[in-house]
GROMACS .gro file of C-alpha atoms in nm:
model
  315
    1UNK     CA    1   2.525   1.384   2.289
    2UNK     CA    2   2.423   1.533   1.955
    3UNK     CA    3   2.263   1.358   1.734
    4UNK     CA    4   2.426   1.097   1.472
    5UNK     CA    5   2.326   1.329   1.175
    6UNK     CA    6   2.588   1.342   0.868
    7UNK     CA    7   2.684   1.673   0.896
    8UNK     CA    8   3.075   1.832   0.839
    9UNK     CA    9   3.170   2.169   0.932
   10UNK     CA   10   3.387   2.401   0.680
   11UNK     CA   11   3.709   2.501   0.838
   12UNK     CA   12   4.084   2.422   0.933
   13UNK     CA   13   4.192   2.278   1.277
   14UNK     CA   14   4.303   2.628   1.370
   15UNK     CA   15   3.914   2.775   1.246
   16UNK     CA   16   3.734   2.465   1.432
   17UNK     CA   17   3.949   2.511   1.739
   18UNK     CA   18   3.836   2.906   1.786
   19UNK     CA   19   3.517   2.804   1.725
   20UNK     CA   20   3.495   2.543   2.005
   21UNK     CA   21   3.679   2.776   2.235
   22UNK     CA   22   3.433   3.066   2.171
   23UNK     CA   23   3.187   3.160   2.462
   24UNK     CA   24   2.948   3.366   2.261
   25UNK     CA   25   2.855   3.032   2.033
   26UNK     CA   26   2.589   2.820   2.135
   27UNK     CA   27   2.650   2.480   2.297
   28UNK     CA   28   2.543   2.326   1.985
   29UNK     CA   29   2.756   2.497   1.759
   30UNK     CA   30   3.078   2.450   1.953
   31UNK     CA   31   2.990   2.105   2.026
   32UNK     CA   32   2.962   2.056   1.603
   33UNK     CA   33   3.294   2.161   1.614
   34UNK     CA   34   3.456   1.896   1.825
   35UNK     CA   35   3.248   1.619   1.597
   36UNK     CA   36   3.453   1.733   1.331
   37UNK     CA   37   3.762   1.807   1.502
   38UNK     CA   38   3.771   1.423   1.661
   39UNK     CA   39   3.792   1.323   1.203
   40UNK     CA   40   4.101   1.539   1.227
   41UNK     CA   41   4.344   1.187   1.324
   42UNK     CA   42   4.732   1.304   1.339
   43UNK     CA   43   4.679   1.635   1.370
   44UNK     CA   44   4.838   1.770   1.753
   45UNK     CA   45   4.639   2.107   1.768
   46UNK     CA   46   4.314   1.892   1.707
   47UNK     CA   47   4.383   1.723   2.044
   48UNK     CA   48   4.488   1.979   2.186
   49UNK     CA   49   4.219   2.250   2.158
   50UNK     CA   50   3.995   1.943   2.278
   51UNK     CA   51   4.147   1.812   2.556
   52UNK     CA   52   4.117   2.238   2.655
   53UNK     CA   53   3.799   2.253   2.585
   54UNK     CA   54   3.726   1.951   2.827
   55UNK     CA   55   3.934   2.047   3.090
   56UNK     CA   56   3.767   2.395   3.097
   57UNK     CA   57   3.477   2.373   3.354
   58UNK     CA   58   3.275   2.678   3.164
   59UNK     CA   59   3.247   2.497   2.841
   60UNK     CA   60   2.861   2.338   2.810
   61UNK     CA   61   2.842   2.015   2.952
   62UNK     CA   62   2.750   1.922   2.562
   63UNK     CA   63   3.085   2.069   2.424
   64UNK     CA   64   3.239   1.880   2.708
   65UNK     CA   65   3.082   1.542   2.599
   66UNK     CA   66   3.147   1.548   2.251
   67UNK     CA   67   3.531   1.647   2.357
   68UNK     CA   68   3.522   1.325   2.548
   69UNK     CA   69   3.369   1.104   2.239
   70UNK     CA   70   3.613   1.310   2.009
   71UNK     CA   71   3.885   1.222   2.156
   72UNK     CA   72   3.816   0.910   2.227
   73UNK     CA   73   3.792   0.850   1.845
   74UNK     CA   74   4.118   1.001   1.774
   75UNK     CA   75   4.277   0.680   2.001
   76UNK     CA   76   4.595   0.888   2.022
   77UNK     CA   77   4.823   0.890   2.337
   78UNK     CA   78   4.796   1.280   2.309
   79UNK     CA   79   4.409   1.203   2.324
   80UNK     CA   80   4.443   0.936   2.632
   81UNK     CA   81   4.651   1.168   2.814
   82UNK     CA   82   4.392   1.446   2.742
   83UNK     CA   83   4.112   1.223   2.902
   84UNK     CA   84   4.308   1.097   3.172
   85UNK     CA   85   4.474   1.456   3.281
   86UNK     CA   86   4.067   1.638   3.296
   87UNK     CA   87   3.954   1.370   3.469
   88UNK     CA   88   3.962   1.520   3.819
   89UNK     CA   89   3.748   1.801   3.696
   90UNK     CA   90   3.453   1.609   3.539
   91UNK     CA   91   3.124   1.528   3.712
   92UNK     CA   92   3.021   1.168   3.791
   93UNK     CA   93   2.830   1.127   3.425
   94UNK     CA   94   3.106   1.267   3.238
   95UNK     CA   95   3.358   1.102   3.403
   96UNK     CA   96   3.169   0.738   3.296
   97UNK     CA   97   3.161   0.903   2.907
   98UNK     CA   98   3.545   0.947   2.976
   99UNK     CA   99   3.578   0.582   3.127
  100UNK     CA  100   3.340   0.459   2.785
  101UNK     CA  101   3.600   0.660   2.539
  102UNK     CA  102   3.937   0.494   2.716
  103UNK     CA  103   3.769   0.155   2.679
  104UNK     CA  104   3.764   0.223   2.272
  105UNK     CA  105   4.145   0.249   2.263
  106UNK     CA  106   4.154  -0.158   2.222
  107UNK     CA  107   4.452  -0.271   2.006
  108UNK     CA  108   4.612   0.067   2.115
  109UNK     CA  109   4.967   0.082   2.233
  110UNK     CA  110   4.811   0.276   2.517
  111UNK     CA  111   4.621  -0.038   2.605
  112UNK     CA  112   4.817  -0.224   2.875
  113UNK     CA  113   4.876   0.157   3.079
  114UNK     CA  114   4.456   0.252   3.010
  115UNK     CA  115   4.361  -0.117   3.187
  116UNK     CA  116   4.573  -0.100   3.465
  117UNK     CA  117   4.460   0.306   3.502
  118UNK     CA  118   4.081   0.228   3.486
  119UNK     CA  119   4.094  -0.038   3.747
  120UNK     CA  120   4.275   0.196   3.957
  121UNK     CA  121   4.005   0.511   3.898
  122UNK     CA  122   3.746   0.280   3.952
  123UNK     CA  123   3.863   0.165   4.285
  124UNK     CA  124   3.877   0.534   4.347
  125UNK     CA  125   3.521   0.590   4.285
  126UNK     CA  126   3.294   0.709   4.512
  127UNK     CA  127   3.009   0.660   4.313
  128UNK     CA  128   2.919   0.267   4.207
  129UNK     CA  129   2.753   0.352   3.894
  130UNK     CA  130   3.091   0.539   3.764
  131UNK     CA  131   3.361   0.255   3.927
  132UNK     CA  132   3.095  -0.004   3.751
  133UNK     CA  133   3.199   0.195   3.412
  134UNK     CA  134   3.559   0.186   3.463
  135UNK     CA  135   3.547  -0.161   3.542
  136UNK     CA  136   3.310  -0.226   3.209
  137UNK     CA  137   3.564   0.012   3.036
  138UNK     CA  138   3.843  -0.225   3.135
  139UNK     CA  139   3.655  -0.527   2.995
  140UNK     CA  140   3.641  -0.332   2.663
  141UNK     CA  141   3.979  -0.283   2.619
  142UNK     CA  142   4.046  -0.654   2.574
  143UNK     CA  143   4.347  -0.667   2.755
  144UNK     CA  144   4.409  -0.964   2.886
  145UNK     CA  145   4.355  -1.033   3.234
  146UNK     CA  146   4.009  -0.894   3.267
  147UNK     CA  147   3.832  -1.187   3.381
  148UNK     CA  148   4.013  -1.213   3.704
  149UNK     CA  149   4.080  -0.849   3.811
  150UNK     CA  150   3.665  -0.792   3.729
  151UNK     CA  151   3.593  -1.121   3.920
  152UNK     CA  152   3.718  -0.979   4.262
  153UNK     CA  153   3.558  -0.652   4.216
  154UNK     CA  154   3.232  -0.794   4.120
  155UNK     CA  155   3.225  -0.935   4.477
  156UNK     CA  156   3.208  -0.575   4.659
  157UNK     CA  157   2.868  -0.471   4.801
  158UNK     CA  158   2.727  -0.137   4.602
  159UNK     CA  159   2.382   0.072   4.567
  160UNK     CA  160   2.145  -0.138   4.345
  161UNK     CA  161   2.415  -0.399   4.235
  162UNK     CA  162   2.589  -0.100   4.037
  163UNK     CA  163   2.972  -0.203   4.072
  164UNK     CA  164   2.840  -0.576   4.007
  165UNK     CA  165   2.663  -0.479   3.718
  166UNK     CA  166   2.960  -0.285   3.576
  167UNK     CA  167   3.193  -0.584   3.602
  168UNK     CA  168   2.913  -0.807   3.442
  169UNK     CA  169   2.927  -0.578   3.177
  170UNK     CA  170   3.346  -0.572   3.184
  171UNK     CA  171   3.340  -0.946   3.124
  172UNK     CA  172   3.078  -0.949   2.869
  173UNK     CA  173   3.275  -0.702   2.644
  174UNK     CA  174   3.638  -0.887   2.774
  175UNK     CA  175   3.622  -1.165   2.487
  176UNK     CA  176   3.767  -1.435   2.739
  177UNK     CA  177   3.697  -1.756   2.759
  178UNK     CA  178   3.729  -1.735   3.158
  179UNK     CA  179   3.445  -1.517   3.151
  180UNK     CA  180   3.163  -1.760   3.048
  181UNK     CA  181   3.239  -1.951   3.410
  182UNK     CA  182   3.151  -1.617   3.564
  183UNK     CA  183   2.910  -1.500   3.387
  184UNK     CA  184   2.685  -1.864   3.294
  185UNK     CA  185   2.596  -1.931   3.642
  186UNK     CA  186   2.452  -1.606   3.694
  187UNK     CA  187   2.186  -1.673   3.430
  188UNK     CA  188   2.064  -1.959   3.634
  189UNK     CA  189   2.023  -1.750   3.986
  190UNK     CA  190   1.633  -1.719   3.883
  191UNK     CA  191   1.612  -1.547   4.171
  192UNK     CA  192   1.858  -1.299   4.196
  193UNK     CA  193   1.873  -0.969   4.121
  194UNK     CA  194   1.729  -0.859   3.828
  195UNK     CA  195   1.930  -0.601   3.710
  196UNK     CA  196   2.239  -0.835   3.745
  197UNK     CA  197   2.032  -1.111   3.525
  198UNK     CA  198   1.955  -0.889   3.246
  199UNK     CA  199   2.331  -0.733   3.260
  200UNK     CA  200   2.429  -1.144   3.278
  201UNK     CA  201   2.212  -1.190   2.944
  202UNK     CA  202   2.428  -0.927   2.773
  203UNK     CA  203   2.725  -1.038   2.853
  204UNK     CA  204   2.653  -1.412   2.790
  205UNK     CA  205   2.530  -1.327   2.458
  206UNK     CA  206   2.846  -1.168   2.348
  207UNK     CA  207   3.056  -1.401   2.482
  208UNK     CA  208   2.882  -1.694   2.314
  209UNK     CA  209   2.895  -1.485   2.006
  210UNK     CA  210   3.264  -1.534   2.035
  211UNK     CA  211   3.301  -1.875   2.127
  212UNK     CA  212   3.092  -2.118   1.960
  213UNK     CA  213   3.169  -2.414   2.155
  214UNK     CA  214   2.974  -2.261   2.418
  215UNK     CA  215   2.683  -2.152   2.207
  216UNK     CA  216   2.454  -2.409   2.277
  217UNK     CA  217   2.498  -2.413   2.651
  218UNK     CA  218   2.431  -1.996   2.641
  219UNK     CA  219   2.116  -2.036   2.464
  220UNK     CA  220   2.006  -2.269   2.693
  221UNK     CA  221   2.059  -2.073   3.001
  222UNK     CA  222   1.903  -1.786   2.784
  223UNK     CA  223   1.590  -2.000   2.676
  224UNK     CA  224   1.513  -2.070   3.031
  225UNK     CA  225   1.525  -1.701   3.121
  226UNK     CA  226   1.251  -1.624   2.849
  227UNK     CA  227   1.025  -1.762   3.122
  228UNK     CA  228   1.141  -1.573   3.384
  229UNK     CA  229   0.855  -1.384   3.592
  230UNK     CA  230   1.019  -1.072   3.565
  231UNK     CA  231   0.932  -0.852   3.213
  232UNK     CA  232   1.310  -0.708   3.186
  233UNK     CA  233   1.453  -0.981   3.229
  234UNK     CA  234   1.223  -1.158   2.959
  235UNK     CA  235   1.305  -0.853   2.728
  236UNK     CA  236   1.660  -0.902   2.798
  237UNK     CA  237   1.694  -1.259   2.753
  238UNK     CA  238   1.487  -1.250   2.393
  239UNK     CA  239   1.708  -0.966   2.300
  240UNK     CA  240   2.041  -1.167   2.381
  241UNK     CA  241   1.924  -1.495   2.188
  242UNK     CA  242   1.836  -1.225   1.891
  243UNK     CA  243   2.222  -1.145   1.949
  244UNK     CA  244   2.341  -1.491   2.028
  245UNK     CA  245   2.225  -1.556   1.678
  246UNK     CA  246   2.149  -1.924   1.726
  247UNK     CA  247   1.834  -2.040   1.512
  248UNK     CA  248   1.760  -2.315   1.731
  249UNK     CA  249   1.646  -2.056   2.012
  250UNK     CA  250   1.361  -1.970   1.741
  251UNK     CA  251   1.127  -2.229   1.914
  252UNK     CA  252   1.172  -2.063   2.270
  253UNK     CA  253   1.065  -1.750   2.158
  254UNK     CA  254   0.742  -1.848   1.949
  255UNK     CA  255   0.615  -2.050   2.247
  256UNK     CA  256   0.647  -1.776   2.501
  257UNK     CA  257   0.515  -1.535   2.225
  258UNK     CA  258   0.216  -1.712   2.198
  259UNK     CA  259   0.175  -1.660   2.631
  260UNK     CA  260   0.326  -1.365   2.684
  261UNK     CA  261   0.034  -1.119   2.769
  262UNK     CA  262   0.238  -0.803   2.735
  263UNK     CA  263   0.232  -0.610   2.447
  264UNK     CA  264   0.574  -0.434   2.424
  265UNK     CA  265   0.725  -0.775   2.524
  266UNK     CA  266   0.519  -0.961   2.227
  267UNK     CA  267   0.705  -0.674   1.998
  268UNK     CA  268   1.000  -0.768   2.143
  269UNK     CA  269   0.969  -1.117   2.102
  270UNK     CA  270   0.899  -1.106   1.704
  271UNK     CA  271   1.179  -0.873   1.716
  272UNK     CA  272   1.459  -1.131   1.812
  273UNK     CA  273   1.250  -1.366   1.591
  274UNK     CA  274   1.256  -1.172   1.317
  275UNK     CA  275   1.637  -1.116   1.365
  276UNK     CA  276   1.725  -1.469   1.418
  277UNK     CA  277   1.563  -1.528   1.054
  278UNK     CA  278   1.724  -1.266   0.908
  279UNK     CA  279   2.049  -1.465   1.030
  280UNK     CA  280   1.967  -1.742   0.967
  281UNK     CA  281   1.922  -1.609   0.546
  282UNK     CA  282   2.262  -1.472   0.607
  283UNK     CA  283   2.418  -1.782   0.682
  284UNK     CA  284   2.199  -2.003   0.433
  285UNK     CA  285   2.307  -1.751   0.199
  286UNK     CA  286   2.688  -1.776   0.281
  287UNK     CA  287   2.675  -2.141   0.271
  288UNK     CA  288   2.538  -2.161  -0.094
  289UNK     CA  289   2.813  -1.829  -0.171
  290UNK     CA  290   3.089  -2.076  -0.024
  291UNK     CA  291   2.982  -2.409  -0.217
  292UNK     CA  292   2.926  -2.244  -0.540
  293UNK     CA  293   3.295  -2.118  -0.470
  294UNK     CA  294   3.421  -2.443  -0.395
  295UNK     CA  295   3.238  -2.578  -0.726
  296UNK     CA  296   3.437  -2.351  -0.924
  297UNK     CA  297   3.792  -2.423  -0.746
  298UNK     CA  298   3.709  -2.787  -0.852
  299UNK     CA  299   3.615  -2.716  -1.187
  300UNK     CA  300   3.899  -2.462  -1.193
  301UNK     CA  301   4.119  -2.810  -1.071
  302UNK     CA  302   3.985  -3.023  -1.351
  303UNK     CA  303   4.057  -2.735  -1.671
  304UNK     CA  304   4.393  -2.741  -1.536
  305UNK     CA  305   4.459  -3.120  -1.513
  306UNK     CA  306   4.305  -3.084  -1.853
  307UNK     CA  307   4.530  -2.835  -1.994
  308UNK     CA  308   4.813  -2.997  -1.840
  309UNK     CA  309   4.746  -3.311  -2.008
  310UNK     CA  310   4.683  -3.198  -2.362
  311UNK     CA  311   5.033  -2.957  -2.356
  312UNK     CA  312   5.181  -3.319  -2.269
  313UNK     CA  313   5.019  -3.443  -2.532
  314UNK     CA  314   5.098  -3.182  -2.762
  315UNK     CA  315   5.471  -3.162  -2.652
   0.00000   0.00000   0.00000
């Protein structure tokens, strides 16, 4: 992908569509072009020269990827059909860029057709790693239903935990309440894969996000996983409690700072420290910003009583 820099590019649809379909322009330039053209929302040629652009297999794999992320932020039907029609044609990583832009058409019309459709293109899948980002894409769409149809798929055997790891990731991103029974335990498997935990810590953390009467039970899994003997996992765990957003998870991570003997772990430690009191400000902050405003409706009450009274008095 191209950078996130702030540029535009001058032009019409018609000028920006020439220019991605142009072979003699660099990858770069062509790819600027579908950037802007994915701004372009409502406008049919804008999909259109796109969802060409991707389904041509001579276009740079770069133009092709920012086709994908363009039209994934138009979240038209034109644009899902565009994805869904070159998907044949792409290679494994583009197809899980394809899988990652269907998953952003949440709250779409197109959402009930997209979940069912990714389940089905993920069961497909030869490769793990791409089914596993169907299956995460289907969690994203918040459709509901996830929990279950992700629970059964989880189950299947793949390469390195891949398809597992995808469907972690699916439930994480899901929003359901079903999803913190499958996804809790995992956190306390100490010994399981490691790969799975840190996907588990992710997901948890969003999830408990969401739901904050199971807040307290998330952090605890996730304190407990700060002392796991495995480094990622330790870096995933502090990051998900920096997530979780519970200030009570600030004493787990200053003890294991003080131990932990690794320096990029130590950074990331004070990093979900540092976040968690940056939070906590926020909410101090919003606290005082809601009782001052609660001060005023009262005193705003009592003028009025007042100025009821004296009219009655005054007749």
């Amino acid at each position: 992908r191209l950078p996130a820099v702030g540029w535009d590019e001058d032009g019409t649809v018609a000028e920006l569509a020439a220019r991605l379909r142009e072979p003699t322009l660099g990858a770069a330039c062509r790819a600027r072009a579908a950037v802007v053209l994915g701004r372009r929302h409502g406008i049919a040629a804008a999909v259109a020269a796109l969802g060409a652009a991707l389904g041509d297999a001579a276009s740079p794999e770069l133009v092709r990827e920012e086709a994908i992320a363009a039209l994934g932020a138009l979240r038209s039907p034109a644009a899902a059909e565009a994805l869904l029609a070159a998907w044949p044609g792409l290679r494994p990583r583009l197809r899980r860029a394809a899988a990652g832009a269907l998953g952003g058409f949440r709250g779409s019309e197109q959402a009930p057709g997209l979940a069912q459709r990714l389940l089905e293109l993920g069961d497909a899948e030869t490769s793990p790693v791409t089914a596993g980002a169907c299956f995460a894409a289907r969690g994203a769409l918040e459709h509901p239903g996830a929990t279950s149809e992700l629970r059964r798929r989880a189950e299947r055997p793949s390469w390195n935990q891949r398809l597992r790891i995808g469907c972690i990731r699916g439930l994480g991103a899901s929003g359901e309440a079903a999803a913190l029974d499958e996804v809790l335990p995992l956190l306390a498997q100490r010994d399981g894969h490691e790969a799975v935990l840190c996907a588990a810590c992710a997901a948890a953390a969003e999830l408990g996000r969401r739901h904050a009467s199971a807040r307290e039970r998330t952090r605890r899994a996730l304190e407990a996983l700060v002392e796991h003997p495995g480094m990622h996992v330790r870096a995933a765990a502090a990051g998900a409690l920096a997530r979780l957003g519970d200030a009570a998870a600030a004493g787990a991570l200053g003890a294991r700072l003080e131990r932990e003997p690794f320096g990029n772990l130590r950074r990331s430690l004070r990093e979900a420290l540092d976040d968690l009191r940056r939070t906590a400000d926020l909410a101090a902050r919003s606290a005082e910003l809601e009782r001052r405003v609660d001060d005023l409706d009262k005193v705003r009450k009592t003028l009025e009583s007042r100025l009821e009274a004296l009219e009655k008095r005054l007749g």
